[in-house]
CSV table of C-alpha atoms and ligand atoms in Angstrom, one decimal:
chain,number,residue,atom,x,y,z
A,3,MET,CA,165.7,92.9,152.0
A,4,SER,CA,162.6,91.1,150.8
A,5,ILE,CA,160.4,89.1,153.1
A,6,PRO,CA,161.4,85.4,153.5
A,7,THR,CA,159.1,83.2,151.5
A,8,GLY,CA,158.8,79.5,152.2
A,9,ARG,CA,156.5,76.9,150.7
A,10,PHE,CA,155.2,73.4,150.9
A,11,ALA,CA,154.8,71.6,147.7
A,12,PRO,CA,153.1,68.2,148.2
A,13,THR,CA,152.4,65.7,145.4
A,14,PRO,CA,148.8,64.6,146.0
A,15,SER,CA,149.1,61.0,144.9
A,16,GLY,CA,147.8,59.8,148.2
A,17,ARG,CA,146.7,61.1,151.6
A,18,LEU,CA,149.2,63.2,153.5
A,19,HIS,CA,151.7,61.1,155.5
A,20,LEU,CA,153.5,62.0,158.7
A,21,GLY,CA,156.7,62.6,156.7
A,22,ASN,CA,154.9,65.2,154.5
A,23,ILE,CA,153.4,66.9,157.6
A,24,LEU,CA,156.8,67.1,159.2
A,25,CYS,CA,158.1,68.8,156.1
A,26,ALA,CA,155.2,71.2,155.9
A,27,MET,CA,155.6,72.0,159.6
A,28,LEU,CA,159.3,72.8,159.4
A,29,ALA,CA,158.8,74.9,156.2
A,30,TYR,CA,156.0,76.8,157.9
A,31,LEU,CA,157.8,77.4,161.2
A,32,SER,CA,161.0,78.5,159.4
A,33,ALA,CA,159.1,81.1,157.4
A,34,ARG,CA,156.7,82.2,160.0
A,35,SER,CA,159.3,82.5,162.8
A,36,ARG,CA,161.0,85.2,160.7
A,37,GLY,CA,157.7,87.0,159.9
A,38,GLY,CA,157.9,85.4,156.4
A,39,ARG,CA,155.3,84.3,153.9
A,40,PHE,CA,154.2,80.8,153.4
A,41,LEU,CA,152.9,79.4,150.1
A,42,LEU,CA,151.2,76.1,149.1
A,43,ARG,CA,151.7,74.5,145.8
A,44,ILE,CA,150.0,71.3,144.6
A,45,GLU,CA,152.5,69.4,142.6
A,46,ASP,CA,150.0,67.5,140.4
A,47,VAL,CA,152.1,67.9,137.3
A,48,ASP,CA,151.8,64.1,136.8
A,49,ILE,CA,148.1,64.7,136.2
A,50,PRO,CA,146.9,61.0,135.9
A,51,ARG,CA,148.5,60.1,139.2
A,52,CYS,CA,147.1,63.1,141.1
A,53,PRO,CA,143.3,63.4,140.9
A,54,ARG,CA,141.8,66.7,142.0
A,55,ARG,CA,140.0,64.9,144.8
A,56,LEU,CA,143.3,64.1,146.5
A,57,ALA,CA,144.6,67.6,146.1
A,58,ARG,CA,141.4,69.0,147.8
A,59,GLN,CA,141.8,66.4,150.5
A,60,CYS,CA,145.4,67.6,151.0
A,61,ILE,CA,144.3,71.2,151.4
A,62,ASP,CA,141.6,70.3,153.8
A,63,ASP,CA,144.1,68.2,155.9
A,64,LEU,CA,146.5,71.1,156.0
A,65,SER,CA,143.8,73.5,157.1
A,66,TRP,CA,142.7,70.9,159.8
A,67,LEU,CA,146.2,70.9,161.1
A,68,GLY,CA,146.2,74.7,161.4
A,69,PHE,CA,148.3,75.7,158.4
A,70,THR,CA,147.6,79.0,156.7
A,71,TRP,CA,149.1,80.3,153.4
A,72,ASP,CA,149.3,83.7,151.9
A,73,GLU,CA,148.1,83.2,148.4
A,74,THR,CA,145.7,80.9,146.6
A,75,PRO,CA,147.4,77.5,146.2
A,76,LEU,CA,148.9,76.9,142.8
A,77,TYR,CA,148.1,73.8,140.9
A,78,GLN,CA,150.9,72.6,138.6
A,79,SER,CA,148.3,70.9,136.4
A,80,GLU,CA,147.0,74.4,135.5
A,81,ARG,CA,150.4,75.8,134.6
A,82,THR,CA,151.5,73.7,131.6
A,83,ASP,CA,151.5,76.8,129.3
A,84,ILE,CA,154.0,78.4,131.6
A,85,TYR,CA,156.3,75.4,131.6
A,86,ARG,CA,156.0,75.1,127.9
A,87,LYS,CA,157.2,78.7,127.5
A,88,TYR,CA,160.3,78.1,129.6
A,89,LEU,CA,161.0,74.8,127.8
A,90,ASP,CA,160.7,76.7,124.5
A,91,HIS,CA,163.3,79.2,125.7
A,92,LEU,CA,165.7,76.4,126.6
A,93,THR,CA,165.2,74.7,123.2
A,94,ALA,CA,165.6,78.0,121.3
A,95,ASP,CA,169.0,78.4,123.1
A,96,GLY,CA,170.1,74.9,122.1
A,97,HIS,CA,170.0,73.3,125.5
A,98,THR,CA,167.6,70.5,124.8
A,99,TYR,CA,167.2,67.5,122.4
A,100,PRO,CA,164.5,65.0,121.7
A,101,CYS,CA,165.1,61.5,123.1
A,102,PHE,CA,163.4,58.5,121.5
A,103,CYS,CA,164.6,55.9,123.8
A,104,THR,CA,162.1,53.5,125.3
A,105,ARG,CA,162.1,52.6,129.0
A,106,ALA,CA,163.4,49.2,128.2
A,107,GLN,CA,166.3,50.6,126.2
A,108,LEU,CA,167.1,53.0,129.0
A,109,MET,CA,167.2,50.2,131.5
A,110,SER,CA,169.4,48.0,129.4
A,111,LEU,CA,171.9,50.7,128.7
A,112,ALA,CA,172.0,52.1,132.2
A,113,ALA,CA,175.4,52.8,133.7
A,114,PRO,CA,175.9,51.7,137.3
A,115,ASN,CA,173.3,53.4,139.5
A,116,LEU,CA,174.3,56.7,141.1
A,117,GLY,CA,171.9,57.7,143.8
A,118,ASP,CA,168.8,55.9,144.8
A,119,THR,CA,166.7,55.7,141.7
A,120,GLN,CA,168.7,57.8,139.4
A,121,VAL,CA,170.2,56.3,136.2
A,122,VAL,CA,172.7,58.4,134.2
A,123,TYR,CA,171.5,58.7,130.6
A,124,GLN,CA,174.0,57.4,128.1
A,125,ARG,CA,173.3,60.1,125.5
A,126,THR,CA,172.0,57.7,122.9
A,127,CYS,CA,169.9,60.4,121.2
A,128,ALA,CA,172.2,63.4,122.1
A,129,ASN,CA,173.6,63.8,118.6
A,130,LEU,CA,170.8,62.9,116.2
A,131,SER,CA,170.7,65.2,113.1
A,132,PRO,CA,167.5,67.3,112.8
A,133,ALA,CA,166.5,65.1,109.8
A,134,GLU,CA,167.0,61.9,111.8
A,135,ALA,CA,165.0,63.3,114.7
A,136,ALA,CA,162.2,64.4,112.4
A,137,GLN,CA,162.1,60.9,110.8
A,138,ARG,CA,161.9,59.2,114.2
A,139,ALA,CA,159.2,61.6,115.4
A,140,LEU,CA,156.9,60.2,112.7
A,141,THR,CA,156.6,57.0,114.7
A,142,ARG,CA,157.3,57.9,118.3
A,143,ALA,CA,156.7,61.0,120.3
A,144,PRO,CA,160.1,62.0,121.9
A,145,ALA,CA,160.8,63.0,125.5
A,146,ILE,CA,162.8,66.3,125.7
A,147,ARG,CA,166.1,66.2,127.6
A,148,LEU,CA,168.3,68.9,128.9
A,149,ARG,CA,171.9,68.7,127.9
A,150,VAL,CA,174.1,69.1,131.0
A,151,PRO,CA,177.8,70.1,131.0
A,152,ASP,CA,180.7,68.3,132.6
A,153,GLU,CA,180.7,70.8,135.4
A,154,GLU,CA,180.5,70.7,139.2
A,155,VAL,CA,177.6,72.3,140.9
A,156,SER,CA,178.0,73.0,144.6
A,157,PHE,CA,175.8,74.6,147.2
A,158,THR,CA,175.5,74.7,151.0
A,159,ASP,CA,172.5,73.0,152.3
A,160,GLY,CA,171.1,74.7,155.5
A,161,LEU,CA,171.3,71.4,157.4
A,162,PHE,CA,173.5,69.0,155.4
A,163,GLY,CA,176.3,71.5,154.6
A,164,LEU,CA,178.4,71.6,151.5
A,165,GLN,CA,177.1,69.4,148.6
A,166,GLN,CA,178.8,68.9,145.3
A,167,GLU,CA,177.8,67.1,142.1
A,168,ASN,CA,179.2,66.8,138.6
A,169,LEU,CA,176.2,67.2,136.4
A,170,ALA,CA,177.3,65.0,133.5
A,171,ARG,CA,178.8,62.3,135.6
A,172,ASP,CA,176.4,62.2,138.6
A,173,CYS,CA,173.0,63.0,137.0
A,174,GLY,CA,173.2,63.1,133.2
A,175,ASP,CA,171.0,64.7,130.7
A,176,PHE,CA,167.6,64.7,132.4
A,177,ILE,CA,164.0,64.9,131.1
A,178,LEU,CA,162.1,68.2,131.0
A,179,GLN,CA,159.1,66.8,129.2
A,180,ARG,CA,158.0,63.2,129.0
A,181,SER,CA,157.1,61.5,125.8
A,182,ASP,CA,153.4,61.7,126.8
A,183,GLY,CA,153.7,65.5,127.0
A,184,LEU,CA,153.7,65.8,130.8
A,185,PHE,CA,156.3,68.2,132.1
A,186,GLY,CA,159.1,66.9,134.4
A,187,TYR,CA,159.2,67.7,138.0
A,188,GLN,CA,162.6,69.5,137.8
A,189,LEU,CA,161.4,72.1,135.3
A,190,ALA,CA,158.0,72.7,137.1
A,191,VAL,CA,159.6,73.1,140.5
A,192,VAL,CA,162.2,75.6,139.3
A,193,VAL,CA,159.8,77.7,137.3
A,194,ASP,CA,157.2,77.8,140.1
A,195,ASP,CA,159.6,78.5,142.9
A,196,ALA,CA,161.1,81.4,140.9
A,197,LEU,CA,157.8,82.9,139.7
A,198,SER,CA,156.4,82.7,143.3
A,199,GLY,CA,159.4,84.5,144.8
A,200,VAL,CA,160.3,81.5,147.0
A,201,SER,CA,163.5,82.3,148.9
A,202,GLU,CA,163.6,79.1,151.1
A,203,VAL,CA,163.0,75.5,150.0
A,204,VAL,CA,162.5,73.1,152.9
A,205,ARG,CA,161.9,69.5,151.7
A,206,GLY,CA,162.9,65.9,152.3
A,207,ARG,CA,166.4,64.7,152.1
A,208,ASP,CA,165.3,62.3,149.4
A,209,ILE,CA,165.4,65.2,147.0
A,210,LEU,CA,168.8,66.5,148.0
A,211,SER,CA,170.5,65.0,144.9
A,212,ALA,CA,168.0,66.7,142.6
A,213,THR,CA,169.1,70.1,143.7
A,214,PRO,CA,172.1,70.6,141.5
A,215,ARG,CA,169.9,69.9,138.5
A,216,GLN,CA,167.5,72.5,139.6
A,217,MET,CA,170.3,74.9,140.2
A,218,TYR,CA,171.6,74.4,136.7
A,219,LEU,CA,168.1,75.2,135.3
A,220,GLN,CA,168.0,78.3,137.5
A,221,HIS,CA,171.3,79.3,136.0
A,222,LEU,CA,170.0,78.8,132.4
A,223,LEU,CA,166.8,80.6,133.1
A,224,HIS,CA,168.4,83.5,135.0
A,225,PHE,CA,166.4,82.7,138.2
A,226,PRO,CA,167.7,83.4,141.7
A,227,VAL,CA,168.8,80.4,143.8
A,228,PRO,CA,166.8,79.9,147.0
A,229,GLN,CA,168.3,78.7,150.3
A,230,TYR,CA,167.9,75.0,150.4
A,231,LEU,CA,167.2,73.0,153.6
A,232,HIS,CA,166.7,69.3,153.2
A,233,ILE,CA,165.3,67.6,156.2
A,234,PRO,CA,166.3,64.2,157.6
A,235,LEU,CA,164.1,61.2,157.1
A,236,LEU,CA,161.4,60.4,159.6
A,237,VAL,CA,161.6,56.9,161.0
A,238,ASP,CA,159.3,55.0,163.3
A,239,ALA,CA,160.0,54.2,166.9
A,240,GLN,CA,161.9,51.1,165.8
A,241,GLY,CA,164.1,53.2,163.4
A,242,ARG,CA,162.3,51.9,160.2
A,243,ARG,CA,161.8,54.2,157.3
A,244,LEU,CA,158.2,55.2,156.9
A,245,ALA,CA,156.7,54.1,153.6
A,246,LYS,CA,153.7,55.4,151.7
A,247,ARG,CA,152.2,51.9,152.1
A,248,ASP,CA,152.1,52.3,155.9
A,249,LYS,CA,148.5,53.3,155.8
A,250,ASP,CA,148.4,53.7,159.6
A,251,LEU,CA,150.8,56.7,159.3
A,252,ASP,CA,148.7,58.7,156.9
A,253,LEU,CA,146.1,61.1,157.9
A,254,SER,CA,143.1,59.0,157.1
A,255,ALA,CA,144.0,56.8,160.1
A,256,LEU,CA,145.8,59.3,162.3
A,257,ALA,CA,143.0,61.9,162.2
A,258,GLN,CA,140.7,59.3,163.8
A,259,LEU,CA,143.1,58.8,166.7
A,260,PHE,CA,144.8,62.2,167.4
A,261,THR,CA,144.0,65.9,167.4
A,262,PRO,CA,146.0,68.2,165.2
A,263,ALA,CA,148.0,69.5,168.2
A,264,GLU,CA,148.8,65.9,169.2
A,265,ILE,CA,150.1,65.1,165.7
A,266,LEU,CA,152.2,68.3,165.5
A,267,GLY,CA,153.5,67.8,169.1
A,268,MET,CA,154.9,64.3,168.2
A,269,LEU,CA,156.5,65.6,165.1
A,270,ALA,CA,157.9,68.6,166.9
A,271,TYR,CA,159.3,66.3,169.5
A,272,SER,CA,160.8,64.0,166.8
A,273,ALA,CA,162.4,67.1,165.1
A,274,GLY,CA,164.0,68.2,168.4
A,275,LEU,CA,161.8,71.2,168.9
A,276,LEU,CA,160.1,69.9,172.1
A,277,PRO,CA,161.9,68.2,175.0
A,278,ALA,CA,158.9,65.8,175.6
A,279,VAL,CA,155.9,64.7,173.6
A,280,HIS,CA,152.9,66.9,174.3
A,281,PRO,CA,150.3,68.6,172.1
A,282,ALA,CA,151.3,71.8,170.5
A,283,THR,CA,149.7,74.0,167.9
A,284,LEU,CA,151.7,75.7,165.1
A,285,GLU,CA,151.2,79.1,166.9
A,286,GLN,CA,152.8,77.6,170.0
A,287,LEU,CA,155.7,76.1,168.1
A,288,ILE,CA,156.6,79.3,166.2
A,289,PRO,CA,158.6,80.9,169.2
A,290,LEU,CA,160.3,77.6,169.9
A,291,PHE,CA,161.5,77.1,166.3
A,292,ASP,CA,165.3,77.1,165.6
A,293,TRP,CA,167.0,75.2,162.8
A,294,ALA,CA,169.9,74.6,165.2
A,295,LYS,CA,167.7,72.2,167.2
A,296,VAL,CA,167.0,70.0,164.1
A,297,LYS,CA,169.6,67.3,163.7
A,298,THR,CA,170.7,65.6,160.5
A,299,ASP,CA,170.3,62.1,161.9
A,300,ASP,CA,167.0,60.3,161.1
A,301,LEU,CA,164.2,61.8,163.1
A,302,ARG,CA,162.6,59.1,165.2
A,303,LEU,CA,158.9,59.2,166.0
A,304,PRO,CA,157.7,58.2,169.5
A,305,ALA,CA,155.9,54.9,169.7
A,306,LEU,CA,152.4,55.8,168.6
A,307,ASP,CA,150.6,53.3,170.8
A,308,SER,CA,152.3,54.7,173.9
A,309,LEU,CA,150.7,58.1,173.4
B,13,LIG,N1,156.4,67.4,145.4
B,13,LIG,C1,157.6,66.9,146.0
B,13,LIG,C2,157.1,65.8,147.0
B,13,LIG,O1,156.0,65.8,147.4
B,13,LIG,C3,158.4,68.0,146.8
B,13,LIG,C4,159.1,68.8,145.8
B,13,LIG,C5,159.8,70.0,146.5
B,13,LIG,O2,159.5,70.3,147.7
B,13,LIG,O3,160.6,70.6,145.8
B,13,LIG,O4,157.9,65.0,147.4
């Protein structure tokens, strides 16, 4: 059997947040507690939103917290030729089509929302003739969508159990490349996880509903399916969802107040790995790690001012 390979794949559009660090910690402990490899991938595929300065800051913050990784971190912004190659495969096999819809059109045609932010595409451009598409491309650069079948995809999440989704009904034809040329998250993640040999994907529960789309891409591209473990949301001591705008919960503020071991200790406590809040390094947490201790309810932080 090959060595378990986990990864953390942050989007550096801001400073690392406690929720990101929790995810990194669980991904790391899960891999390392089984003698596995751990990789870091910077998901800056949306290049304008993710300046290199923030990516470097993210790497420095992870090092400060004590994380180590086994290969040089990948930057998605440097891998666009690779994504293009896989997109070309999908297009050559007839799985894609150009979509000329504007954002305003998409919103006005949207079917009732399914999932948090997901809108099922109504296939307005799915059956354009090649001549029509070529004509439209003269005035508007298209996005490229993946045609999905009316099929169920199911998988067993390591924490949330059996998940099932009908691709056509629940997610619709989704974007692989945006009209501005940037590649979509789904394609980049699938290609990178497969080419890096990732066998275990630990990430936030907010991405759970994207997994069937990614599995369909894996199927089309003949990639193996990793084990998925989506982790519950981290909420504050009052049970409120943490938001990126809570600046006091990102590392720029926390690093002034707490040591790395204090930050990891409170997250490990929230995740059920420690019976009480006390400082703990990653090395100290490795032998304590067990997925059976992590519950699927929201993970509640201790009150930060009481520490
Ligand atoms: N880049 C995504 C995020 O920061 C995570 C994607 C993944 O882990 O697959 O939310």
